[in-house]
Coordinates of C-alpha atoms in Angstrom, one line a residue:
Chain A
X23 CA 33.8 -129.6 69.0
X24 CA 32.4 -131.2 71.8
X25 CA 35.2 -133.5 73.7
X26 CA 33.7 -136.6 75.5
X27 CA 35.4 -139.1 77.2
X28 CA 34.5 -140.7 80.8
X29 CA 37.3 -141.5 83.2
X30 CA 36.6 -143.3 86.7
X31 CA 39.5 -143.2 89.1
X32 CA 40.1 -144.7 92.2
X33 CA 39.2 -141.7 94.8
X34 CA 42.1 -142.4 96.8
X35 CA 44.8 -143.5 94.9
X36 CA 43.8 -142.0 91.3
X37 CA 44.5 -144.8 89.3
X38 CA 42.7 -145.0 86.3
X39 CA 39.7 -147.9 87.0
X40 CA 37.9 -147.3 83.9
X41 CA 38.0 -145.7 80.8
X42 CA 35.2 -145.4 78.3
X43 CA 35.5 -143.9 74.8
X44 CA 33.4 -146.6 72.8
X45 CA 30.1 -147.9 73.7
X46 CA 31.9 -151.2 73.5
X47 CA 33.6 -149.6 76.6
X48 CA 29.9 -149.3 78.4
X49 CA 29.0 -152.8 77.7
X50 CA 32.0 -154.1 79.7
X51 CA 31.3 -151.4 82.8
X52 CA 27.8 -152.7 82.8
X53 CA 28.8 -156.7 82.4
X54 CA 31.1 -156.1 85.5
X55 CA 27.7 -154.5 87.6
X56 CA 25.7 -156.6 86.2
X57 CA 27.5 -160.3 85.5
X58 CA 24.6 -161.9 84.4
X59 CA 23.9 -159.6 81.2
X60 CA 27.4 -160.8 79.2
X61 CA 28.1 -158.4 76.5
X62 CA 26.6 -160.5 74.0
X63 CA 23.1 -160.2 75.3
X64 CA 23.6 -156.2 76.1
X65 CA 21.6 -153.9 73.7
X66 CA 21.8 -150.1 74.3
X67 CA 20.5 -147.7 72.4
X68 CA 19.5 -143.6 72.6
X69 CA 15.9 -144.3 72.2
X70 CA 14.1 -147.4 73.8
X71 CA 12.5 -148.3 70.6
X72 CA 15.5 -147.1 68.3
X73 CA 18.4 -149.2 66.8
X74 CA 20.9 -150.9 68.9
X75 CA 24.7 -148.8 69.2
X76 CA 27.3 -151.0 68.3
X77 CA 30.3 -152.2 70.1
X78 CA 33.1 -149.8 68.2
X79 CA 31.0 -146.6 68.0
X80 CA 32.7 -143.9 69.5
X81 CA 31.2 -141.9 72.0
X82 CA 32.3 -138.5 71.1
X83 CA 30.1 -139.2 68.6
X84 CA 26.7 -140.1 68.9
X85 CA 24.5 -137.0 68.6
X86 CA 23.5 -136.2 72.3
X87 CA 24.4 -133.2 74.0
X88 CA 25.4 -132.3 77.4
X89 CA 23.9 -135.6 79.4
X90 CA 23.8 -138.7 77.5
X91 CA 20.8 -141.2 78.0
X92 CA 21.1 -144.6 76.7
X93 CA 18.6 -147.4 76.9
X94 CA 18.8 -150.7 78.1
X95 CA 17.4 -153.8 76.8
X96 CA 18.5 -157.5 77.9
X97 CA 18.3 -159.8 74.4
X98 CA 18.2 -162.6 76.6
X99 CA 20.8 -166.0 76.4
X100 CA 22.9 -165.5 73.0
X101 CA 24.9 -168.1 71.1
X102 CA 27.3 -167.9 68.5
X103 CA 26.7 -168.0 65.0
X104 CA 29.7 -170.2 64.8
X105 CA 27.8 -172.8 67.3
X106 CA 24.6 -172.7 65.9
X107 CA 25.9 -173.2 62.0
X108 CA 27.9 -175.9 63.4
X109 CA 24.8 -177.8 65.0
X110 CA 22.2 -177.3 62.4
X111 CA 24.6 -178.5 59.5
X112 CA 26.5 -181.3 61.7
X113 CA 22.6 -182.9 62.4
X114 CA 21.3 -183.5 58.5
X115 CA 24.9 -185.0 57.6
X116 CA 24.5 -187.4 60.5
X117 CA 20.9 -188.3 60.0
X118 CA 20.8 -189.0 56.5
X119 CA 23.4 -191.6 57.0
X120 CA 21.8 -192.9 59.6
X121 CA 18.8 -193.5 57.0
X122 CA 21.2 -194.5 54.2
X123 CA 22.8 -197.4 55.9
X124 CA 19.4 -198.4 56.9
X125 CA 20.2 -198.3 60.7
X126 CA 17.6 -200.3 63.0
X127 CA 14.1 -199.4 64.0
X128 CA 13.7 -197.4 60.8
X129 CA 12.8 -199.7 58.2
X130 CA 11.5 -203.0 58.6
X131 CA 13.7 -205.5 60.2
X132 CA 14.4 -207.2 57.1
X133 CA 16.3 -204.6 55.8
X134 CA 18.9 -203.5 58.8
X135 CA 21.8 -202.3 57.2
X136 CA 20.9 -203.1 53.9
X137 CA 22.0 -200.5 50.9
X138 CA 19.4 -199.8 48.2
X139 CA 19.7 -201.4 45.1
X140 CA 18.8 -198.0 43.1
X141 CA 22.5 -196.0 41.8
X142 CA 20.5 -192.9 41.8
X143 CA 20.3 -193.4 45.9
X144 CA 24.4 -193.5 46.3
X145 CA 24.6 -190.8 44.4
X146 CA 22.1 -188.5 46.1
X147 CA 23.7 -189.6 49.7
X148 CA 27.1 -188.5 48.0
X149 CA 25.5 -184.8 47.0
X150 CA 23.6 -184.5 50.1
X151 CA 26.8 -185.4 52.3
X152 CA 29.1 -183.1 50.0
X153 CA 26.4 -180.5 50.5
X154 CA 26.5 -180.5 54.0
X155 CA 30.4 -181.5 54.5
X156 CA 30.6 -178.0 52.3
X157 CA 28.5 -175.8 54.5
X158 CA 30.7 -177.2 57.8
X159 CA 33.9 -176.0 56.4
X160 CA 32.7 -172.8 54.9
X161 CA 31.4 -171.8 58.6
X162 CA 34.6 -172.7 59.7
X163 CA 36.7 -171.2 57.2
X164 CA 35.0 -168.7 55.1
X165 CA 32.3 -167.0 56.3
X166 CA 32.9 -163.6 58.2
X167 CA 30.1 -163.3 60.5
X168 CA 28.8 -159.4 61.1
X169 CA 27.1 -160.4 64.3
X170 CA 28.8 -162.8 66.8
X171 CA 25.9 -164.2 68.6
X172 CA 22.1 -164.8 67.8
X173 CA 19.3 -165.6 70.4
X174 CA 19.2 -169.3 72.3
X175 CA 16.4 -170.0 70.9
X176 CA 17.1 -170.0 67.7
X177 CA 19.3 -173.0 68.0
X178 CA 15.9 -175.2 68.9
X179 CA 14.3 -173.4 65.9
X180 CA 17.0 -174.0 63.3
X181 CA 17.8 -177.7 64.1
X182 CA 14.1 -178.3 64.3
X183 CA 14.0 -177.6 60.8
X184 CA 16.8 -178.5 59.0
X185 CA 17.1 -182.1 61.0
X186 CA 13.3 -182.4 60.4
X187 CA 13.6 -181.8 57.3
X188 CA 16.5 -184.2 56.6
X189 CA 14.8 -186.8 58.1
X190 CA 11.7 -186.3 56.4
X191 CA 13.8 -186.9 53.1
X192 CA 16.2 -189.1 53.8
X193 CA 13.6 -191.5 54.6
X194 CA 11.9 -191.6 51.3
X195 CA 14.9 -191.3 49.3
X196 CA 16.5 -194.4 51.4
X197 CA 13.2 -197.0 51.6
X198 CA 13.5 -200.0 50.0
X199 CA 10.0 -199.0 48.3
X200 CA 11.8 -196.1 46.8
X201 CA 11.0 -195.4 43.1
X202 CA 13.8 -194.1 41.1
X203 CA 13.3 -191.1 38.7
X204 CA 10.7 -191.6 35.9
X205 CA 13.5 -190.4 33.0
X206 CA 16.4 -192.8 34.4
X207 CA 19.7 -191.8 33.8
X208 CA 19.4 -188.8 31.6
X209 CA 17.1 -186.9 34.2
X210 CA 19.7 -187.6 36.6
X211 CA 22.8 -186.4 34.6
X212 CA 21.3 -183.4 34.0
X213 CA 20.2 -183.1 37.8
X214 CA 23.4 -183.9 39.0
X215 CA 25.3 -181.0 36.2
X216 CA 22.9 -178.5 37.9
X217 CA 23.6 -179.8 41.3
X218 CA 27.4 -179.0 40.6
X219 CA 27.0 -176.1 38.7
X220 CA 25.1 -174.8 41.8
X221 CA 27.0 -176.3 44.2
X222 CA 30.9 -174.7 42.7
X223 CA 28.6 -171.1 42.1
X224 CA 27.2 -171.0 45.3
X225 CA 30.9 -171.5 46.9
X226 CA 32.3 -168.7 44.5
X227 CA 30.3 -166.4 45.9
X228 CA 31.1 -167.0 49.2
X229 CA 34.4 -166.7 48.7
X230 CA 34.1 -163.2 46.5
X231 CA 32.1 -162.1 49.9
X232 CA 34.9 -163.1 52.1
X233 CA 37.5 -161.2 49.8
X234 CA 35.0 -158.5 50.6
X235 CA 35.7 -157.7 54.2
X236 CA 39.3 -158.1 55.7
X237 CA 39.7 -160.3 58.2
X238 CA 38.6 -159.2 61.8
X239 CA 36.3 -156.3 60.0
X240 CA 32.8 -156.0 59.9
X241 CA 32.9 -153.6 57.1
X242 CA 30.2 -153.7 54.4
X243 CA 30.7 -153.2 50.7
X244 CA 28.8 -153.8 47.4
X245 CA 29.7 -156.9 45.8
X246 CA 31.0 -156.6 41.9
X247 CA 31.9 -159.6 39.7
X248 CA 34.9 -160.7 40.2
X249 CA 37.2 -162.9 37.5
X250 CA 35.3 -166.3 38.2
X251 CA 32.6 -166.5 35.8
X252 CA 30.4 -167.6 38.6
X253 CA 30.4 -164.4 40.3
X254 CA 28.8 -162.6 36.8
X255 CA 26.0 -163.0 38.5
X256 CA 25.9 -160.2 40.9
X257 CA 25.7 -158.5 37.5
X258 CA 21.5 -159.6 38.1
X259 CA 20.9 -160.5 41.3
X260 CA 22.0 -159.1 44.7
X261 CA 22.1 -162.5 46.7
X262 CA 23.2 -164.9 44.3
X263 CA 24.3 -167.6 46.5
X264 CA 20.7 -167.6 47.2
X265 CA 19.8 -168.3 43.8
X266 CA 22.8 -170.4 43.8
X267 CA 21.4 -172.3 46.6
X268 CA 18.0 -172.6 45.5
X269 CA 19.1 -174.1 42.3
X270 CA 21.3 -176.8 43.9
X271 CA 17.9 -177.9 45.6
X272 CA 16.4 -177.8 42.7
X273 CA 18.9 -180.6 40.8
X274 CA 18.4 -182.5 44.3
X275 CA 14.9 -182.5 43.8
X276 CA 15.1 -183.5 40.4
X277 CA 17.6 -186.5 41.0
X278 CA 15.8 -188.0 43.7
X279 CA 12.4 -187.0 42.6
X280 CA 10.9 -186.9 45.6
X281 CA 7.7 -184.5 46.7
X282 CA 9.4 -184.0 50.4
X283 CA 12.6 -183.2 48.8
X284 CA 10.5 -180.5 46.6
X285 CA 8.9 -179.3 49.9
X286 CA 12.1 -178.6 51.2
X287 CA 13.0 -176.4 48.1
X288 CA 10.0 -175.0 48.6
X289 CA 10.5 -173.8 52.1
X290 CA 14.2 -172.9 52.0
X291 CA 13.3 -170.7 49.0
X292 CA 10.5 -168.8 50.3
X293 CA 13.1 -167.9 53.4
X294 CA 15.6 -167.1 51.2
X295 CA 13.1 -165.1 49.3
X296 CA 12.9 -163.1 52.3
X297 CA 16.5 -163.0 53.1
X298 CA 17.4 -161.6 50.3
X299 CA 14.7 -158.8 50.0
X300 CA 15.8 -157.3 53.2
X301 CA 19.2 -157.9 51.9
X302 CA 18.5 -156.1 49.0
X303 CA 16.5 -153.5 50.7
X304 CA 19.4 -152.6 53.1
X305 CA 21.9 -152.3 50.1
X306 CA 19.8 -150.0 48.3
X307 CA 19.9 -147.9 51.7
X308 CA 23.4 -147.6 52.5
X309 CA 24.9 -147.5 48.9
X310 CA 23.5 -144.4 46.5
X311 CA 25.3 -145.9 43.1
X312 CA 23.7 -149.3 44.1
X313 CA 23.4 -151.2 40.4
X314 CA 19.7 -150.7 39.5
X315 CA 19.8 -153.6 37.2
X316 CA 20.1 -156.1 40.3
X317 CA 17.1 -158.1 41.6
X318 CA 17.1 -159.6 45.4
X319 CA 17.5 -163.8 44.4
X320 CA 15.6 -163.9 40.5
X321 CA 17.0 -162.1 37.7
X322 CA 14.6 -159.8 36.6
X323 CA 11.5 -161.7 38.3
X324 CA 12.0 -161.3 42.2
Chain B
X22 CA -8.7 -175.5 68.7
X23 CA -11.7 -174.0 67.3
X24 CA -14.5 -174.4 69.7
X25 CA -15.3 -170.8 70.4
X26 CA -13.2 -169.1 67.3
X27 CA -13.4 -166.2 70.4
X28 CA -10.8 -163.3 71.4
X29 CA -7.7 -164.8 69.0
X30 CA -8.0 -161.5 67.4
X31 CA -7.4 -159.3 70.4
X32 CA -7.3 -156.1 69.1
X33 CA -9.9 -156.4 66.3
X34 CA -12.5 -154.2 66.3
X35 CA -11.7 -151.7 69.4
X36 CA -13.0 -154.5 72.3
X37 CA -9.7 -153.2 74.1
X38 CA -10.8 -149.6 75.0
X39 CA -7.3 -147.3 75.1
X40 CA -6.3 -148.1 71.4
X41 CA -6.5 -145.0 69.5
X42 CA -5.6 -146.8 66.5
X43 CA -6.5 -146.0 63.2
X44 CA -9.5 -148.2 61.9
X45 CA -10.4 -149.2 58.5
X46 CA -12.1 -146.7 56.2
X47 CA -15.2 -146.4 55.5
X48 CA -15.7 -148.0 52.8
X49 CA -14.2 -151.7 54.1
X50 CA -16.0 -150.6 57.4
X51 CA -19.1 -150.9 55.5
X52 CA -18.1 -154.4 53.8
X53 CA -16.9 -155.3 57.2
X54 CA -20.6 -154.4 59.0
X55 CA -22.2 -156.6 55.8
X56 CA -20.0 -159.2 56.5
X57 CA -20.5 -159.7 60.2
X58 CA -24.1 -159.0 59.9
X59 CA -24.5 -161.7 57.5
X60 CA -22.5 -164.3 59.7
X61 CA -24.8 -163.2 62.2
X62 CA -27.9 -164.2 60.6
X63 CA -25.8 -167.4 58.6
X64 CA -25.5 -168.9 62.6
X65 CA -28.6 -167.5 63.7
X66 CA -30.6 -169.6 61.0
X67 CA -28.1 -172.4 62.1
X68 CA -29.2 -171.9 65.4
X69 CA -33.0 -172.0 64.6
X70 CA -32.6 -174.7 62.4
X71 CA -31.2 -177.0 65.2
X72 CA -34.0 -176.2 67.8
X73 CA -36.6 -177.0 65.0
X74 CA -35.4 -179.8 64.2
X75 CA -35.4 -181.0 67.6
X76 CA -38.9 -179.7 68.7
X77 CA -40.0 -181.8 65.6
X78 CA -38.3 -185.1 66.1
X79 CA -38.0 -185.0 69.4
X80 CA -34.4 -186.2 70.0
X81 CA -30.8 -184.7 70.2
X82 CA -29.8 -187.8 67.5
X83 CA -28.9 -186.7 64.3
X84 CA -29.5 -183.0 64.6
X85 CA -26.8 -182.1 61.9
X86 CA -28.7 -183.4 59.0
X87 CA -30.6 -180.5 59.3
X88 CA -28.2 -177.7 59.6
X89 CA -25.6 -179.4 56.9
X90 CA -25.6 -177.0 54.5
X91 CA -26.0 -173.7 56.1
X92 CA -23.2 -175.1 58.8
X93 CA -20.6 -176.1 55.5
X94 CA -21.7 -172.6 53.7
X95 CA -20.9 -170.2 56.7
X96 CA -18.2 -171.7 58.2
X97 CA -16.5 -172.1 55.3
X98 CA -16.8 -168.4 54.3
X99 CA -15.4 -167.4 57.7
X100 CA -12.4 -168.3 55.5
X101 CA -12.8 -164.8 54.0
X102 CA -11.4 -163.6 57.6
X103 CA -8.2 -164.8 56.3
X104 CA -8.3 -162.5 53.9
X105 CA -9.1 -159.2 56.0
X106 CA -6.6 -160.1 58.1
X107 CA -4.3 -160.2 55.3
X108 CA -5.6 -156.8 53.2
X109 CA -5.1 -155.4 56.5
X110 CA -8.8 -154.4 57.2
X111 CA -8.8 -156.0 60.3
X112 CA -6.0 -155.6 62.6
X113 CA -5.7 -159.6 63.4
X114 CA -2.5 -161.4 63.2
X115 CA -2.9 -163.6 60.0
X116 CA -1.3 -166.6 60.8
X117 CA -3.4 -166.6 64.3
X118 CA -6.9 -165.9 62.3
X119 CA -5.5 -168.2 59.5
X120 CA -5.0 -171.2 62.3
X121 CA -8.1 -170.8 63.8
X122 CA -10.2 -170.6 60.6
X123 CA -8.3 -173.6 59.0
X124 CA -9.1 -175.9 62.0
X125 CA -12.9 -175.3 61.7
X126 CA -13.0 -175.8 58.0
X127 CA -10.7 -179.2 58.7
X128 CA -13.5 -180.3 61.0
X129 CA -16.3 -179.5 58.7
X130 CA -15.0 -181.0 55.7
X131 CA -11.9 -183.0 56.4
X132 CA -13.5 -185.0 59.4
X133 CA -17.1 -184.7 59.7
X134 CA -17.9 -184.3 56.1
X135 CA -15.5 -187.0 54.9
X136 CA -16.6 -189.9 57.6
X137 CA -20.3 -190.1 57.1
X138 CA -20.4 -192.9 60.0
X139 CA -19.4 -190.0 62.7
X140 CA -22.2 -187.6 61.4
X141 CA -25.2 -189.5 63.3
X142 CA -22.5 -189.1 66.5
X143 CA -23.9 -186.9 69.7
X144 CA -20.5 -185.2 69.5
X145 CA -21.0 -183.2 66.4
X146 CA -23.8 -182.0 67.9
X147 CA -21.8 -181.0 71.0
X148 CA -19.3 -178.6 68.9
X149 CA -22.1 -177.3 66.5
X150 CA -23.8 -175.9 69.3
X151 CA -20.4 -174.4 71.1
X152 CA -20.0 -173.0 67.7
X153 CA -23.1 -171.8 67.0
X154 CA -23.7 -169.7 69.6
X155 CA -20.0 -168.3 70.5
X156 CA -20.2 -167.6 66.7
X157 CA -23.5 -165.1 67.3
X158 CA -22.2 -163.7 70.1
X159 CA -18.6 -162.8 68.3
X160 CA -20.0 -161.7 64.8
X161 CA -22.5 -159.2 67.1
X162 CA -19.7 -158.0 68.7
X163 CA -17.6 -157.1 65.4
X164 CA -20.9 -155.5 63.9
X165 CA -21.9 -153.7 67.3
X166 CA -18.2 -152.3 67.4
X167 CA -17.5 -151.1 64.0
X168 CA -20.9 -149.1 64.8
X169 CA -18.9 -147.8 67.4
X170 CA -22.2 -149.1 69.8
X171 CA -21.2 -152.1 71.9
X172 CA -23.6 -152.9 74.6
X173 CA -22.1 -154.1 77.2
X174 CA -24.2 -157.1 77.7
X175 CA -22.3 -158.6 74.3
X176 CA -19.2 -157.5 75.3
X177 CA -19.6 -159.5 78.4
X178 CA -21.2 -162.4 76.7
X179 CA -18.1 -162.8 74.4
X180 CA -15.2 -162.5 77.4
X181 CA -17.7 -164.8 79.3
X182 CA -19.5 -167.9 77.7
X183 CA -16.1 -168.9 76.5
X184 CA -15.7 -170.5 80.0
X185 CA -18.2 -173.2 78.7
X186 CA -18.3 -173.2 75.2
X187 CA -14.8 -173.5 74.6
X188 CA -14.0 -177.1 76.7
X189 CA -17.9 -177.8 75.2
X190 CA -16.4 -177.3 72.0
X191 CA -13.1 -178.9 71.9
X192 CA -14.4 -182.1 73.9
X193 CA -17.0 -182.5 70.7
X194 CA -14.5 -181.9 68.3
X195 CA -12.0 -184.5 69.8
X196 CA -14.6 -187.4 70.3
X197 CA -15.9 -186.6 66.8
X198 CA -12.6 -187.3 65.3
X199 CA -11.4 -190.7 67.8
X200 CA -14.9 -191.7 66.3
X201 CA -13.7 -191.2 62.6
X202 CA -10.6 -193.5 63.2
X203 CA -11.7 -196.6 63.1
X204 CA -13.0 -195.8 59.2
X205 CA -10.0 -193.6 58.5
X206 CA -8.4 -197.3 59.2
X207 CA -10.7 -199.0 57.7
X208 CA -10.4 -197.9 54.3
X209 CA -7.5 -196.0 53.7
X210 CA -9.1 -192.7 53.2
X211 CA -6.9 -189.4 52.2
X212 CA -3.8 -191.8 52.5
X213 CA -0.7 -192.8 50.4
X214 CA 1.2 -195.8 50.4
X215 CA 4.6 -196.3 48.7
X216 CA 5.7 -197.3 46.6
X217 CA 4.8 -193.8 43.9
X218 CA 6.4 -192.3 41.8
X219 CA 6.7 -189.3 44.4
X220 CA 8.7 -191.3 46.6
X221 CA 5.9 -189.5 49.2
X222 CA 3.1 -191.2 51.9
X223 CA 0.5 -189.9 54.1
X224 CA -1.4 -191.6 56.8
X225 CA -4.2 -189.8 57.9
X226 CA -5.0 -192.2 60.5
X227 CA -1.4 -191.1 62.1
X228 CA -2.5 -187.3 61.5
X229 CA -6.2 -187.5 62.7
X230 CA -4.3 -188.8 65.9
X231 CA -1.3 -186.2 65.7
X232 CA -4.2 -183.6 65.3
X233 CA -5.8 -185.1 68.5
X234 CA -2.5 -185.0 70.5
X235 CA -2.3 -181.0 69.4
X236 CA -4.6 -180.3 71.4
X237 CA -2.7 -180.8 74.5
X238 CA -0.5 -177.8 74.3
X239 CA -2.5 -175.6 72.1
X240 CA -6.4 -175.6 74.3
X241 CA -4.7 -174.4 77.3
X242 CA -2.8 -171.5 75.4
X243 CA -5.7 -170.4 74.0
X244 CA -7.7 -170.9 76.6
X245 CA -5.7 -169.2 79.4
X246 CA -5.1 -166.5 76.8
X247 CA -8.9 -165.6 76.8
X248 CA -9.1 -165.4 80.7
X249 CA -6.4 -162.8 80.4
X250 CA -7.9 -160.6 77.6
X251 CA -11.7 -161.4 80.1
X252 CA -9.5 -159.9 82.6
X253 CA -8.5 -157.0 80.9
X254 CA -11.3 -156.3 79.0
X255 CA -13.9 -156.8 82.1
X256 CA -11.8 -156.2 85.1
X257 CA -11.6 -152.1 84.6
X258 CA -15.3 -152.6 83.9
X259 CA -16.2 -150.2 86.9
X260 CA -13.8 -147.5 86.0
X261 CA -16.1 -146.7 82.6
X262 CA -18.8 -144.6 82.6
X263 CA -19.9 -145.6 79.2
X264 CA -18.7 -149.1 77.1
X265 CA -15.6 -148.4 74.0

């Protein structure tokens, strides 16, 4: 069995400099040559065009024989997950308050800091805020993130759309022209139980992913239902807090009844649409007794 | 960004000579050679129909009355380059194709169809000639190069007129639609006002402009982006005996 570890010691003295046993190791000897390629933003890889090593891959090993190439490629300025999560939910909380308490220069003058005299309007800034207020504290204390960092320029991306998008409807929803649903109160209990129902299924799932992986792991495992009724789910549907998420749009839409709002929905779900295909796609790879039952976001349909 | 609807598909059709790729079969090779020779002739009778009509009146003025219809029919089928892009019979990126189709249908229909008052304008006249002829010289290319017979003479034409036709182009397009604002204004047309029962508006008057202001960023991209492929595809010219 081949044996490979790489030691670099001091010529003269024979202290150990350097030791590398993981490519994690070779990240760290090339950060120190090179300071301007951090870690992070390091990709190396047997073949240029192949997959990227990871961090705790052991050298011993990778399947090379007697000399080792690897492959450079610089992925350019990276930011944390943590950070970009952080950002893009922090901005649609903020602005559609901003909208709600009909802050200057939005609306006509008249109107500064005025509240709408439509219920249906408190109670969508309540879900929308609760929405958002959710996803902060998940990022912060649920989620395990596989990958630490993403591109920079996906920061400019994501907040593009999600603070467009929330200004988009937080204007309609908060103008003083603002129609209130056609149905009145029943369309609106029965969009705000959805809301709910999607909003408490949605955070079940990402808690029975956390309970997945143990903390400090980036170990990957197929999700079963758990206890919580909310998790039966995965029974159908390998990315349910897609679906999940998808349907909490949905009651928005339906409370506020309005077409931006359904655009939103719209968008978010054709992402999520292809979210969970690869999702799917990369289960159905790495596990052979993979439930065949399951669909990516859709029971049965998609 | 339509003027010359030139070189946004860069690979299509084996213009860039070192790409063994493999092409569409033959039978979508021979749909494809129908299609392109049609278009050919569609802008080619546009084309005709335009210098008729001004040997017989006389005047550039209203020259679009006469080309209307064949102008709304053929441009609107380019549309169906959406689809090849899409079936994957053409190896063009469809969201690039899809863009540059979309923005000459808007201008056909959404502005200069839509705004009667601008179609007597000189600047309608000033893109439907940019697009008439970059639009014979591109569809001859496609057909030429799916016959695997590309005289260079087209091939040049295509990486070259661009120069002109493409600033020729956009400056028509952009005058044509400042001179549909003032009716866009005027009487409210493809807008929404609140209060509905969407809880939705939609000024085009604020759009037409927005579309006008897109131009900024996007012309030079595109435009810059065809001097390179001109480079690329015509700068090795001396290094080929014969043209593929």
């Amino acid at each position: 069995m081949k044996h490979y570890e790489v030691e670099i010691l001091d010529a003269k003295t024979k202290d150990k400099l350097c030791f590398l046993d993981k490519v994690g190791n070779i990240f760290t000897f090339i950060f120190t040559l090179y300071p301007q390629w951090y870690p992070a933003r390091q990709s190396i890889r047997l073949d240029p065009k192949g997959k990227s090593l990871k961090d705790e891959d052991v050298l011993q090993h990778l399947p090379v024989g007697t000399t080792a190439t690897f492959y450079f490629r610089d992925l350019g300025a990276q930011i944390s997950w943590v950070t970009v999560f952080l950002t893009e939910y922090a901005g649609p909380l903020l602005i559609y308050l901003m909208f709600y308490f009909r802050v200057p220069f939005i609306y006509a003058p008249k109107y500064d800091f005025t509240t709408s005299k439509h219920w249906v309007v408190h109670l969508a800034c309540m879900c929308h805020s609760f929405h958002y207020v959710k996803r902060l504290l998940e990022t912060l204390f649920v989620h395990r993130f596989s990958h630490g960092t993403m591109p920079l320029r996906n920061i400019f991306k994501n907040c593009t759309y999600y603070w467009g998008f929330a200004a988009w409807m937080a204007y309609y929803i908060n103008h003083p022209l603002y129609t209130p649903p056609i149905y009145g109160e029943q369309q609106i209990r029965l969009a705000l139980i959805v809301f709910l129902f999607c909003q408490i299924g949605n955070f079940s799932i990402h808690i029975a992913l956390r309970n997945l992986r143990p903390p400090g792991s980036k170990t990957r495992k197929i999700p079963y239902p758990t206890k919580n009724p909310f998790t039966w789910i995965f029974l159908l549907v390998s990315c349910p807090n897609y679906t999940y998420e998808l349907g909490s749009w949905l009651g928005f839409t339906l409370m506020t009844q309005c077409l931006p709002v359904a655009a939103f929905t719209l968008v978010g779900f054709i992402q999520m649409t292809v979210w969970a295909k690869g999702k799917h796609r990369s289960y159905l790879k790495e596990f052979r007794d993979y439930p065949t039952l399951r669909s990516p976001i859709l029971p049965f349909i998609l | 960004m339509s003027a010359p609807a030139m070189g946004t598909s860069k690979t299509a059709h084996s213009d860039s000579s070192n790409k063994k790729k493999k092409g569409p079969g033959t039978l979508a090779t021979a749909y494809l050679v129908i299609y392109n020779v049609v278009m050919t002739a569609g802008w080619l009778v546009i084309a005709v129909g335009l210098v008729r009509a001004y040997l017989a009146r006389g005047s550039y003025h209203g020259l679009y009355y006469s080309i209307e219809k064949p102008l709304k029919f053929f441009q609107t089928g380019a549309l169906l380059e959406i689809l090849h892009c899409a079936v994957g019979i053409v190896p063009s990126s469809v969201v690039l194709t899809g863009f540059q189709v979309m923005s000459r249908v808007f201008l056909t229909w959404a502005v200069t169809h839509s705004v009667r008052e601008v179609q007597s304008e000189d600047s309608v006249l000033l893109f439907v000639v940019a697009w008439t002829v970059t639009e014979i010289i591109r569809y001859s290319f496609y057909t030429f190069s799916l016959l695997n017979h590309l005289p260079y003479l087209i091939k040049w034409a295509r990486y070259t007129f661009f120069i002109v036709l493409y600033p020729m182009g956009v400056a028509g397009e952009l005058l044509t639609i400042y001179a549909a604002l003032p009716y866009v204004q005027k009487t409210g047309l493809y807008s929404i006002t609140l209060p509905n029962k969407y809880n939705f508006s939609f000024d085009y008057h604020t759009f037409l402009i927005l579309v006008m202001v897109s131009y900024i960023p996007l012309f030079p991209q595109l435009y810059f982006h065809m001097m390179r492929q001109r480079k690329k595809v015509l700068g090795h010219v001396e290094e080929y005996s014969k043209v593929e």
